[in-house]
Amino acid sequence: MLLQMAQADLLMYLTVGMVSLAGVVKASLPFDPLRAFLSAASVLGFFCAVALFSSLLQLPALAMSGAVLLPLIVIPGILLTILLAIPMRRNALVLEKNKP
């Protein structure tokens, strides 16, 4: 399944955005009303910006082949981010425990 260069660029842009938004949501946990609002505003703002400013950002419309590939790229990216965060969290807890 070959993609045009513009579709590949769009997929990269959306993938980086979605994985970054997953980080924003994760950093906002545990949710209180303000954190939940800021997370929701970030997610909605990203997708509204993509929809409203696609011509300014020179983003093409998402083709069917890109729509099929997007979850196949984003979901493993988010899972990988979570898996890589686990050892870092453990190290932070160990360092915090060993503080004098």
XYZ file of N, CA and C in Angstrom, residues 13 24 26-27 29-30 37 44-45 52 55-56 59 61 65 88-90 92 97:
60
model
N 2.252 14.117 10.734
C 1.770 15.256 11.507
C 0.704 14.815 12.514
N -0.032 14.697 27.040
C -0.708 15.770 27.776
C -1.768 15.182 28.703
N -1.879 12.100 29.868
C -1.213 11.334 30.924
C -0.634 12.254 31.990
N -0.070 13.375 31.582
C 0.500 14.318 32.553
C -0.581 14.988 33.394
N -3.192 13.446 34.649
C -3.781 12.514 35.606
C -3.232 12.753 36.988
N -3.974 12.601 38.029
C -5.409 12.337 38.117
C -6.191 13.608 37.763
N -10.511 19.813 31.898
C -10.824 20.843 30.911
C -9.621 21.133 30.017
N -9.349 18.819 21.617
C -10.269 19.482 20.691
C -9.561 20.571 19.891
N -8.685 21.315 20.541
C -7.959 22.383 19.857
C -7.077 21.869 18.741
N -9.581 23.564 10.683
C -9.759 24.959 10.290
C -8.579 25.524 9.500
N -5.472 24.462 5.157
C -4.865 25.120 3.998
C -3.631 25.918 4.415
N -3.680 26.563 5.565
C -2.528 27.314 6.060
C -1.366 26.373 6.383
N -2.039 20.989 4.611
C -2.372 19.596 4.858
C -3.445 19.150 3.883
N -6.479 16.558 2.435
C -7.536 15.774 3.075
C -7.024 14.353 3.296
N -6.729 5.355 2.439
C -5.550 4.557 2.804
C -4.875 5.137 4.046
N 11.096 4.571 33.538
C 11.470 5.907 34.015
C 10.755 6.226 35.323
N 9.499 5.822 35.431
C 8.742 6.046 36.661
C 9.339 5.237 37.799
N 9.728 3.988 37.511
C 10.357 3.154 38.545
C 11.660 3.778 39.028
N 12.478 6.925 38.991
C 12.159 8.111 39.776
C 11.733 7.722 41.188
N 13.019 7.299 46.882
C 13.094 6.479 48.076
C 14.469 6.569 48.738
